[in-house]
Amino acid sequence: RYIAKIRSAVEATDGLYLTWAGEPILAVFHSSSYGKTEGSENVWISPLPYLVPVNSPETPERVSNLLSTVAISAEDFRATVLGKYPGASLSGEPGRWISDPAYTESGRVKSLKIGGVIISGSDFRVLFGLRSTAFSFEYDGEAFVFSVAGFGHGVGMSQYGANLLAEDGAAFDEILANYYPGTELARFSGSFPS
């Protein structure tokens, strides 16, 4: 049954590709977002006109692994930050080590100040193994607790979101139009070099 569905989908879309201004797009994707995807300029250097924040239907009720929590002791937090950013000043009350969070349009962490050093949300995510930059945090007296939503960089198509849109009756071209706004489907009509 599944092989037949896959074969049908492949045959129906054979030769199709997405374009912007007549050129193939960078069709990036990620696992899941919580309500909104991310703009490419907040993850990579350049903004692309079709990789902008768009609505995505994931909710904790519909995606079981959408939310996650990471707890990091103050000692481990200090050692990890100083290992990468030795200029950070991490003395005194740990609850004051993180300050000045800035957020992107989609609500993800764009940057934080850690012990006086500004760290991008993407670098912080990698440093502590968080599933995404859509996180909030608190210090509970012993550990930093990060509440994280979604999984991945957040740019382009959400795989869980696309699946939910399909379950709700959206066709493949409607799903692509949602995640890559302003793009157009084209059909390859040439031949590949042998």
mmCIF file with all atom_site columns, C-alpha atoms in Angstrom:
data_model
loop_
_atom_site.group_PDB
_atom_site.id
_atom_site.type_symbol
_atom_site.label_atom_id
_atom_site.label_alt_id
_atom_site.label_comp_id
_atom_site.label_asym_id
_atom_site.label_entity_id
_atom_site.label_seq_id
_atom_site.pdbx_PDB_ins_code
_atom_site.Cartn_x
_atom_site.Cartn_y
_atom_site.Cartn_z
_atom_site.occupancy
_atom_site.B_iso_or_equiv
_atom_site.pdbx_formal_charge
_atom_site.auth_seq_id
_atom_site.auth_comp_id
_atom_site.auth_asym_id
_atom_site.auth_atom_id
_atom_site.pdbx_PDB_model_num
ATOM 1   C CA . ARG A 1 1   ? 0.000  0.000  0.000   1.00 0.00 ? 1   ARG A CA 1
ATOM 2   C CA . TYR A 1 2   ? 2.748  2.451  0.934   1.00 0.00 ? 2   TYR A CA 1
ATOM 3   C CA . ILE A 1 3   ? 4.862  1.564  -2.094  1.00 0.00 ? 3   ILE A CA 1
ATOM 4   C CA . ALA A 1 4   ? 1.868  2.278  -4.324  1.00 0.00 ? 4   ALA A CA 1
ATOM 5   C CA . LYS A 1 5   ? 1.356  5.678  -2.646  1.00 0.00 ? 5   LYS A CA 1
ATOM 6   C CA . ILE A 1 6   ? 5.024  6.546  -3.011  1.00 0.00 ? 6   ILE A CA 1
ATOM 7   C CA . ARG A 1 7   ? 5.077  5.463  -6.658  1.00 0.00 ? 7   ARG A CA 1
ATOM 8   C CA . SER A 1 8   ? 1.956  7.544  -7.350  1.00 0.00 ? 8   SER A CA 1
ATOM 9   C CA . ALA A 1 9   ? 3.457  10.628 -5.664  1.00 0.00 ? 9   ALA A CA 1
ATOM 10  C CA . VAL A 1 10  ? 6.736  10.275 -7.568  1.00 0.00 ? 10  VAL A CA 1
ATOM 11  C CA . GLU A 1 11  ? 4.962  9.855  -10.908 1.00 0.00 ? 11  GLU A CA 1
ATOM 12  C CA . ALA A 1 12  ? 2.648  12.831 -10.246 1.00 0.00 ? 12  ALA A CA 1
ATOM 13  C CA . THR A 1 13  ? 5.567  15.146 -9.455  1.00 0.00 ? 13  THR A CA 1
ATOM 14  C CA . ASP A 1 14  ? 8.199  13.753 -11.835 1.00 0.00 ? 14  ASP A CA 1
ATOM 15  C CA . GLY A 1 15  ? 10.203 16.610 -13.343 1.00 0.00 ? 15  GLY A CA 1
ATOM 16  C CA . LEU A 1 16  ? 8.684  19.356 -11.158 1.00 0.00 ? 16  LEU A CA 1
ATOM 17  C CA . TYR A 1 17  ? 10.863 21.827 -9.307  1.00 0.00 ? 17  TYR A CA 1
ATOM 18  C CA . LEU A 1 18  ? 10.353 25.143 -7.507  1.00 0.00 ? 18  LEU A CA 1
ATOM 19  C CA . THR A 1 19  ? 11.667 28.395 -8.951  1.00 0.00 ? 19  THR A CA 1
ATOM 20  C CA . TRP A 1 20  ? 12.084 32.020 -7.954  1.00 0.00 ? 20  TRP A CA 1
ATOM 21  C CA . ALA A 1 21  ? 12.525 34.458 -10.858 1.00 0.00 ? 21  ALA A CA 1
ATOM 22  C CA . GLY A 1 22  ? 13.016 31.464 -13.150 1.00 0.00 ? 22  GLY A CA 1
ATOM 23  C CA . GLU A 1 23  ? 15.862 29.903 -11.140 1.00 0.00 ? 23  GLU A CA 1
ATOM 24  C CA . PRO A 1 24  ? 15.711 26.783 -8.921  1.00 0.00 ? 24  PRO A CA 1
ATOM 25  C CA . ILE A 1 25  ? 15.278 27.632 -5.245  1.00 0.00 ? 25  ILE A CA 1
ATOM 26  C CA . LEU A 1 26  ? 17.237 26.505 -2.217  1.00 0.00 ? 26  LEU A CA 1
ATOM 27  C CA . ALA A 1 27  ? 14.527 24.170 -0.871  1.00 0.00 ? 27  ALA A CA 1
ATOM 28  C CA . VAL A 1 28  ? 15.751 23.801 2.712   1.00 0.00 ? 28  VAL A CA 1
ATOM 29  C CA . PHE A 1 29  ? 13.655 22.079 5.354   1.00 0.00 ? 29  PHE A CA 1
ATOM 30  C CA . HIS A 1 30  ? 13.665 21.146 9.020   1.00 0.00 ? 30  HIS A CA 1
ATOM 31  C CA . SER A 1 31  ? 11.858 18.744 11.320  1.00 0.00 ? 31  SER A CA 1
ATOM 32  C CA . SER A 1 32  ? 9.326  20.941 13.146  1.00 0.00 ? 32  SER A CA 1
ATOM 33  C CA . SER A 1 33  ? 8.390  24.490 14.086  1.00 0.00 ? 33  SER A CA 1
ATOM 34  C CA . TYR A 1 34  ? 6.027  25.748 16.755  1.00 0.00 ? 34  TYR A CA 1
ATOM 35  C CA . GLY A 1 35  ? 3.580  28.017 14.970  1.00 0.00 ? 35  GLY A CA 1
ATOM 36  C CA . LYS A 1 36  ? 6.010  29.820 12.656  1.00 0.00 ? 36  LYS A CA 1
ATOM 37  C CA . THR A 1 37  ? 9.084  29.092 10.566  1.00 0.00 ? 37  THR A CA 1
ATOM 38  C CA . GLU A 1 38  ? 12.261 31.215 10.588  1.00 0.00 ? 38  GLU A CA 1
ATOM 39  C CA . GLY A 1 39  ? 13.719 33.695 8.094   1.00 0.00 ? 39  GLY A CA 1
ATOM 40  C CA . SER A 1 40  ? 16.937 32.567 6.400   1.00 0.00 ? 40  SER A CA 1
ATOM 41  C CA . GLU A 1 41  ? 18.832 35.719 7.414   1.00 0.00 ? 41  GLU A CA 1
ATOM 42  C CA . ASN A 1 42  ? 18.551 34.708 11.082  1.00 0.00 ? 42  ASN A CA 1
ATOM 43  C CA . VAL A 1 43  ? 20.301 31.379 10.491  1.00 0.00 ? 43  VAL A CA 1
ATOM 44  C CA . TRP A 1 44  ? 22.592 32.065 7.537   1.00 0.00 ? 44  TRP A CA 1
ATOM 45  C CA . ILE A 1 45  ? 24.036 35.301 6.173   1.00 0.00 ? 45  ILE A CA 1
ATOM 46  C CA . SER A 1 46  ? 21.700 36.164 3.314   1.00 0.00 ? 46  SER A CA 1
ATOM 47  C CA . PRO A 1 47  ? 17.960 36.733 3.309   1.00 0.00 ? 47  PRO A CA 1
ATOM 48  C CA . LEU A 1 48  ? 16.172 34.882 0.533   1.00 0.00 ? 48  LEU A CA 1
ATOM 49  C CA . PRO A 1 49  ? 12.761 36.264 -0.517  1.00 0.00 ? 49  PRO A CA 1
ATOM 50  C CA . TYR A 1 50  ? 11.041 32.871 -0.327  1.00 0.00 ? 50  TYR A CA 1
ATOM 51  C CA . LEU A 1 51  ? 12.626 31.747 2.974   1.00 0.00 ? 51  LEU A CA 1
ATOM 52  C CA . VAL A 1 52  ? 10.645 34.010 5.273   1.00 0.00 ? 52  VAL A CA 1
ATOM 53  C CA . PRO A 1 53  ? 8.631  33.311 8.434   1.00 0.00 ? 53  PRO A CA 1
ATOM 54  C CA . VAL A 1 54  ? 5.313  31.618 7.608   1.00 0.00 ? 54  VAL A CA 1
ATOM 55  C CA . ASN A 1 55  ? 2.672  29.928 9.720   1.00 0.00 ? 55  ASN A CA 1
ATOM 56  C CA . SER A 1 56  ? 3.124  26.227 10.442  1.00 0.00 ? 56  SER A CA 1
ATOM 57  C CA . PRO A 1 57  ? 0.388  24.115 12.099  1.00 0.00 ? 57  PRO A CA 1
ATOM 58  C CA . GLU A 1 58  ? 2.335  22.149 14.726  1.00 0.00 ? 58  GLU A CA 1
ATOM 59  C CA . THR A 1 59  ? 0.949  22.117 18.259  1.00 0.00 ? 59  THR A CA 1
ATOM 60  C CA . PRO A 1 60  ? 1.896  19.937 21.227  1.00 0.00 ? 60  PRO A CA 1
ATOM 61  C CA . GLU A 1 61  ? -1.449 18.148 20.822  1.00 0.00 ? 61  GLU A CA 1
ATOM 62  C CA . ARG A 1 62  ? -0.669 17.138 17.225  1.00 0.00 ? 62  ARG A CA 1
ATOM 63  C CA . VAL A 1 63  ? 3.115  16.555 17.466  1.00 0.00 ? 63  VAL A CA 1
ATOM 64  C CA . SER A 1 64  ? 4.120  14.495 20.484  1.00 0.00 ? 64  SER A CA 1
ATOM 65  C CA . ASN A 1 65  ? 7.815  15.439 20.500  1.00 0.00 ? 65  ASN A CA 1
ATOM 66  C CA . LEU A 1 66  ? 7.368  19.143 19.703  1.00 0.00 ? 66  LEU A CA 1
ATOM 67  C CA . LEU A 1 67  ? 8.426  20.349 23.168  1.00 0.00 ? 67  LEU A CA 1
ATOM 68  C CA . SER A 1 68  ? 11.576 19.379 25.039  1.00 0.00 ? 68  SER A CA 1
ATOM 69  C CA . THR A 1 69  ? 13.401 20.450 28.193  1.00 0.00 ? 69  THR A CA 1
ATOM 70  C CA . VAL A 1 70  ? 17.131 20.606 28.888  1.00 0.00 ? 70  VAL A CA 1
ATOM 71  C CA . ALA A 1 71  ? 18.561 21.222 32.380  1.00 0.00 ? 71  ALA A CA 1
ATOM 72  C CA . ILE A 1 72  ? 22.216 22.245 32.758  1.00 0.00 ? 72  ILE A CA 1
ATOM 73  C CA . SER A 1 73  ? 23.876 22.677 36.137  1.00 0.00 ? 73  SER A CA 1
ATOM 74  C CA . ALA A 1 74  ? 25.498 26.030 36.840  1.00 0.00 ? 74  ALA A CA 1
ATOM 75  C CA . GLU A 1 75  ? 28.907 24.328 36.941  1.00 0.00 ? 75  GLU A CA 1
ATOM 76  C CA . ASP A 1 76  ? 28.443 22.659 33.561  1.00 0.00 ? 76  ASP A CA 1
ATOM 77  C CA . PHE A 1 77  ? 27.027 25.867 32.096  1.00 0.00 ? 77  PHE A CA 1
ATOM 78  C CA . ARG A 1 78  ? 30.068 27.853 33.265  1.00 0.00 ? 78  ARG A CA 1
ATOM 79  C CA . ALA A 1 79  ? 32.566 25.260 31.982  1.00 0.00 ? 79  ALA A CA 1
ATOM 80  C CA . THR A 1 80  ? 30.852 25.006 28.583  1.00 0.00 ? 80  THR A CA 1
ATOM 81  C CA . VAL A 1 81  ? 30.609 28.753 28.042  1.00 0.00 ? 81  VAL A CA 1
ATOM 82  C CA . LEU A 1 82  ? 34.180 29.452 29.196  1.00 0.00 ? 82  LEU A CA 1
ATOM 83  C CA . GLY A 1 83  ? 35.483 26.630 26.995  1.00 0.00 ? 83  GLY A CA 1
ATOM 84  C CA . LYS A 1 84  ? 34.169 28.443 23.922  1.00 0.00 ? 84  LYS A CA 1
ATOM 85  C CA . TYR A 1 85  ? 34.086 32.058 25.179  1.00 0.00 ? 85  TYR A CA 1
ATOM 86  C CA . PRO A 1 86  ? 36.935 32.504 27.695  1.00 0.00 ? 86  PRO A CA 1
ATOM 87  C CA . GLY A 1 87  ? 36.249 36.243 27.905  1.00 0.00 ? 87  GLY A CA 1
ATOM 88  C CA . ALA A 1 88  ? 32.839 35.731 29.534  1.00 0.00 ? 88  ALA A CA 1
ATOM 89  C CA . SER A 1 89  ? 32.580 36.883 33.141  1.00 0.00 ? 89  SER A CA 1
ATOM 90  C CA . LEU A 1 90  ? 30.679 34.179 35.010  1.00 0.00 ? 90  LEU A CA 1
ATOM 91  C CA . SER A 1 91  ? 31.075 35.092 38.648  1.00 0.00 ? 91  SER A CA 1
ATOM 92  C CA . GLY A 1 92  ? 28.413 35.946 41.193  1.00 0.00 ? 92  GLY A CA 1
ATOM 93  C CA . GLU A 1 93  ? 24.804 34.783 41.085  1.00 0.00 ? 93  GLU A CA 1
ATOM 94  C CA . PRO A 1 94  ? 24.265 32.339 38.153  1.00 0.00 ? 94  PRO A CA 1
ATOM 95  C CA . GLY A 1 95  ? 20.745 33.666 37.653  1.00 0.00 ? 95  GLY A CA 1
ATOM 96  C CA . ARG A 1 96  ? 22.340 36.890 36.372  1.00 0.00 ? 96  ARG A CA 1
ATOM 97  C CA . TRP A 1 97  ? 24.735 35.286 33.877  1.00 0.00 ? 97  TRP A CA 1
ATOM 98  C CA . ILE A 1 98  ? 22.241 35.392 30.987  1.00 0.00 ? 98  ILE A CA 1
ATOM 99  C CA . SER A 1 99  ? 20.790 38.753 29.980  1.00 0.00 ? 99  SER A CA 1
ATOM 100 C CA . ASP A 1 100 ? 19.427 40.825 27.105  1.00 0.00 ? 100 ASP A CA 1
ATOM 101 C CA . PRO A 1 101 ? 17.781 38.129 24.979  1.00 0.00 ? 101 PRO A CA 1
ATOM 102 C CA . ALA A 1 102 ? 16.810 39.436 21.518  1.00 0.00 ? 102 ALA A CA 1
ATOM 103 C CA . TYR A 1 103 ? 14.208 37.657 19.424  1.00 0.00 ? 103 TYR A CA 1
ATOM 104 C CA . THR A 1 104 ? 13.519 37.195 15.718  1.00 0.00 ? 104 THR A CA 1
ATOM 105 C CA . GLU A 1 105 ? 10.168 37.864 14.056  1.00 0.00 ? 105 GLU A CA 1
ATOM 106 C CA . SER A 1 106 ? 9.245  34.203 14.526  1.00 0.00 ? 106 SER A CA 1
ATOM 107 C CA . GLY A 1 107 ? 9.924  34.357 18.274  1.00 0.00 ? 107 GLY A CA 1
ATOM 108 C CA . ARG A 1 108 ? 13.215 32.472 18.261  1.00 0.00 ? 108 ARG A CA 1
ATOM 109 C CA . VAL A 1 109 ? 16.263 33.640 20.203  1.00 0.00 ? 109 VAL A CA 1
ATOM 110 C CA . LYS A 1 110 ? 18.415 35.797 17.930  1.00 0.00 ? 110 LYS A CA 1
ATOM 111 C CA . SER A 1 111 ? 21.096 36.521 20.541  1.00 0.00 ? 111 SER A CA 1
ATOM 112 C CA . LEU A 1 112 ? 21.861 36.471 24.273  1.00 0.00 ? 112 LEU A CA 1
ATOM 113 C CA . LYS A 1 113 ? 24.427 38.161 26.437  1.00 0.00 ? 113 LYS A CA 1
ATOM 114 C CA . ILE A 1 114 ? 26.315 35.610 28.559  1.00 0.00 ? 114 ILE A CA 1
ATOM 115 C CA . GLY A 1 115 ? 28.686 37.074 31.099  1.00 0.00 ? 115 GLY A CA 1
ATOM 116 C CA . GLY A 1 116 ? 28.984 40.208 28.965  1.00 0.00 ? 116 GLY A CA 1
ATOM 117 C CA . VAL A 1 117 ? 29.620 38.306 25.687  1.00 0.00 ? 117 VAL A CA 1
ATOM 118 C CA . ILE A 1 118 ? 26.970 38.419 22.958  1.00 0.00 ? 118 ILE A CA 1
ATOM 119 C CA . ILE A 1 119 ? 26.265 34.942 21.533  1.00 0.00 ? 119 ILE A CA 1
ATOM 120 C CA . SER A 1 120 ? 23.922 34.258 18.622  1.00 0.00 ? 120 SER A CA 1
ATOM 121 C CA . GLY A 1 121 ? 20.928 32.035 19.271  1.00 0.00 ? 121 GLY A CA 1
ATOM 122 C CA . SER A 1 122 ? 22.208 29.565 16.670  1.00 0.00 ? 122 SER A CA 1
ATOM 123 C CA . ASP A 1 123 ? 25.635 29.311 18.327  1.00 0.00 ? 123 ASP A CA 1
ATOM 124 C CA . PHE A 1 124 ? 24.017 28.951 21.767  1.00 0.00 ? 124 PHE A CA 1
ATOM 125 C CA . ARG A 1 125 ? 21.749 26.192 20.445  1.00 0.00 ? 125 ARG A CA 1
ATOM 126 C CA . VAL A 1 126 ? 24.772 24.233 19.168  1.00 0.00 ? 126 VAL A CA 1
ATOM 127 C CA . LEU A 1 127 ? 26.806 24.899 22.315  1.00 0.00 ? 127 LEU A CA 1
ATOM 128 C CA . PHE A 1 128 ? 24.185 23.300 24.559  1.00 0.00 ? 128 PHE A CA 1
ATOM 129 C CA . GLY A 1 129 ? 22.616 20.797 22.168  1.00 0.00 ? 129 GLY A CA 1
ATOM 130 C CA . LEU A 1 130 ? 19.187 22.427 22.141  1.00 0.00 ? 130 LEU A CA 1
ATOM 131 C CA . ARG A 1 131 ? 16.758 21.170 19.503  1.00 0.00 ? 131 ARG A CA 1
ATOM 132 C CA . SER A 1 132 ? 16.045 24.700 18.213  1.00 0.00 ? 132 SER A CA 1
ATOM 133 C CA . THR A 1 133 ? 16.502 28.405 18.940  1.00 0.00 ? 133 THR A CA 1
ATOM 134 C CA . ALA A 1 134 ? 12.819 28.634 19.945  1.00 0.00 ? 134 ALA A CA 1
ATOM 135 C CA . PHE A 1 135 ? 13.530 28.411 23.656  1.00 0.00 ? 135 PHE A CA 1
ATOM 136 C CA . SER A 1 136 ? 12.882 30.127 26.952  1.00 0.00 ? 136 SER A CA 1
ATOM 137 C CA . PHE A 1 137 ? 15.014 29.725 30.058  1.00 0.00 ? 137 PHE A CA 1
ATOM 138 C CA . GLU A 1 138 ? 15.109 30.130 33.802  1.00 0.00 ? 138 GLU A CA 1
ATOM 139 C CA . TYR A 1 139 ? 17.572 29.466 36.600  1.00 0.00 ? 139 TYR A CA 1
ATOM 140 C CA . ASP A 1 140 ? 15.933 27.378 39.336  1.00 0.00 ? 140 ASP A CA 1
ATOM 141 C CA . GLY A 1 141 ? 18.648 27.870 41.948  1.00 0.00 ? 141 GLY A CA 1
ATOM 142 C CA . GLU A 1 142 ? 20.678 24.858 40.846  1.00 0.00 ? 142 GLU A CA 1
ATOM 143 C CA . ALA A 1 143 ? 20.382 24.541 37.087  1.00 0.00 ? 143 ALA A CA 1
ATOM 144 C CA . PHE A 1 144 ? 19.502 26.459 33.961  1.00 0.00 ? 144 PHE A CA 1
ATOM 145 C CA . VAL A 1 145 ? 16.302 24.989 32.540  1.00 0.00 ? 145 VAL A CA 1
ATOM 146 C CA . PHE A 1 146 ? 15.642 25.493 28.818  1.00 0.00 ? 146 PHE A CA 1
ATOM 147 C CA . SER A 1 147 ? 12.149 24.890 27.452  1.00 0.00 ? 147 SER A CA 1
ATOM 148 C CA . VAL A 1 148 ? 12.510 24.276 23.720  1.00 0.00 ? 148 VAL A CA 1
ATOM 149 C CA . ALA A 1 149 ? 9.886  24.176 20.947  1.00 0.00 ? 149 ALA A CA 1
ATOM 150 C CA . GLY A 1 150 ? 10.421 22.510 17.571  1.00 0.00 ? 150 GLY A CA 1
ATOM 151 C CA . PHE A 1 151 ? 13.469 20.818 16.101  1.00 0.00 ? 151 PHE A CA 1
ATOM 152 C CA . GLY A 1 152 ? 15.963 22.157 13.573  1.00 0.00 ? 152 GLY A CA 1
ATOM 153 C CA . HIS A 1 153 ? 17.007 25.525 12.156  1.00 0.00 ? 153 HIS A CA 1
ATOM 154 C CA . GLY A 1 154 ? 13.395 26.431 11.375  1.00 0.00 ? 154 GLY A CA 1
ATOM 155 C CA . VAL A 1 155 ? 13.977 27.689 7.817   1.00 0.00 ? 155 VAL A CA 1
ATOM 156 C CA . GLY A 1 156 ? 11.854 26.559 4.865   1.00 0.00 ? 156 GLY A CA 1
ATOM 157 C CA . MET A 1 157 ? 9.491  23.614 5.012   1.00 0.00 ? 157 MET A CA 1
ATOM 158 C CA . SER A 1 158 ? 8.657  21.952 8.297   1.00 0.00 ? 158 SER A CA 1
ATOM 159 C CA . GLN A 1 159 ? 8.363  18.206 7.755   1.00 0.00 ? 159 GLN A CA 1
ATOM 160 C CA . TYR A 1 160 ? 5.873  17.717 10.582  1.00 0.00 ? 160 TYR A CA 1
ATOM 161 C CA . GLY A 1 161 ? 3.976  20.817 9.479   1.00 0.00 ? 161 GLY A CA 1
ATOM 162 C CA . ALA A 1 162 ? 3.789  19.613 5.872   1.00 0.00 ? 162 ALA A CA 1
ATOM 163 C CA . ASN A 1 163 ? 2.458  16.269 7.074   1.00 0.00 ? 163 ASN A CA 1
ATOM 164 C CA . LEU A 1 164 ? -0.224 17.983 9.177   1.00 0.00 ? 164 LEU A CA 1
ATOM 165 C CA . LEU A 1 165 ? -1.258 20.189 6.244   1.00 0.00 ? 165 LEU A CA 1
ATOM 166 C CA . ALA A 1 166 ? -1.555 17.048 4.097   1.00 0.00 ? 166 ALA A CA 1
ATOM 167 C CA . GLU A 1 167 ? -3.641 15.348 6.799   1.00 0.00 ? 167 GLU A CA 1
ATOM 168 C CA . ASP A 1 168 ? -5.895 18.413 6.768   1.00 0.00 ? 168 ASP A CA 1
ATOM 169 C CA . GLY A 1 169 ? -6.426 18.021 3.015   1.00 0.00 ? 169 GLY A CA 1
ATOM 170 C CA . ALA A 1 170 ? -3.847 20.357 1.449   1.00 0.00 ? 170 ALA A CA 1
ATOM 171 C CA . ALA A 1 171 ? -2.387 19.298 -1.903  1.00 0.00 ? 171 ALA A CA 1
ATOM 172 C CA . PHE A 1 172 ? 1.385  19.151 -2.383  1.00 0.00 ? 172 PHE A CA 1
ATOM 173 C CA . ASP A 1 173 ? 1.469  22.412 -4.364  1.00 0.00 ? 173 ASP A CA 1
ATOM 174 C CA . GLU A 1 174 ? -0.481 24.205 -1.612  1.00 0.00 ? 174 GLU A CA 1
ATOM 175 C CA . ILE A 1 175 ? 1.980  22.930 0.991   1.00 0.00 ? 175 ILE A CA 1
ATOM 176 C CA . LEU A 1 176 ? 4.947  24.100 -1.075  1.00 0.00 ? 176 LEU A CA 1
ATOM 177 C CA . ALA A 1 177 ? 3.302  27.505 -1.645  1.00 0.00 ? 177 ALA A CA 1
ATOM 178 C CA . ASN A 1 178 ? 2.868  27.879 2.124   1.00 0.00 ? 178 ASN A CA 1
ATOM 179 C CA . TYR A 1 179 ? 6.479  27.137 3.010   1.00 0.00 ? 179 TYR A CA 1
ATOM 180 C CA . TYR A 1 180 ? 8.138  28.781 -0.013  1.00 0.00 ? 180 TYR A CA 1
ATOM 181 C CA . PRO A 1 181 ? 5.887  31.813 -0.702  1.00 0.00 ? 181 PRO A CA 1
ATOM 182 C CA . GLY A 1 182 ? 6.167  33.487 -4.088  1.00 0.00 ? 182 GLY A CA 1
ATOM 183 C CA . THR A 1 183 ? 7.817  30.498 -5.753  1.00 0.00 ? 183 THR A CA 1
ATOM 184 C CA . GLU A 1 184 ? 6.493  28.809 -8.877  1.00 0.00 ? 184 GLU A CA 1
ATOM 185 C CA . LEU A 1 185 ? 6.445  25.178 -9.922  1.00 0.00 ? 185 LEU A CA 1
ATOM 186 C CA . ALA A 1 186 ? 8.185  24.452 -13.208 1.00 0.00 ? 186 ALA A CA 1
ATOM 187 C CA . ARG A 1 187 ? 8.652  21.219 -15.143 1.00 0.00 ? 187 ARG A CA 1
ATOM 188 C CA . PHE A 1 188 ? 12.034 20.060 -16.375 1.00 0.00 ? 188 PHE A CA 1
ATOM 189 C CA . SER A 1 189 ? 11.688 19.377 -20.075 1.00 0.00 ? 189 SER A CA 1
ATOM 190 C CA . GLY A 1 190 ? 15.301 18.881 -21.115 1.00 0.00 ? 190 GLY A CA 1
ATOM 191 C CA . SER A 1 191 ? 17.507 15.866 -20.866 1.00 0.00 ? 191 SER A CA 1
ATOM 192 C CA . PHE A 1 192 ? 20.265 15.067 -18.443 1.00 0.00 ? 192 PHE A CA 1
ATOM 193 C CA . PRO A 1 193 ? 23.792 14.697 -19.799 1.00 0.00 ? 193 PRO A CA 1
ATOM 194 C CA . SER A 1 194 ? 24.833 11.075 -20.147 1.00 0.00 ? 194 SER A CA 1
#
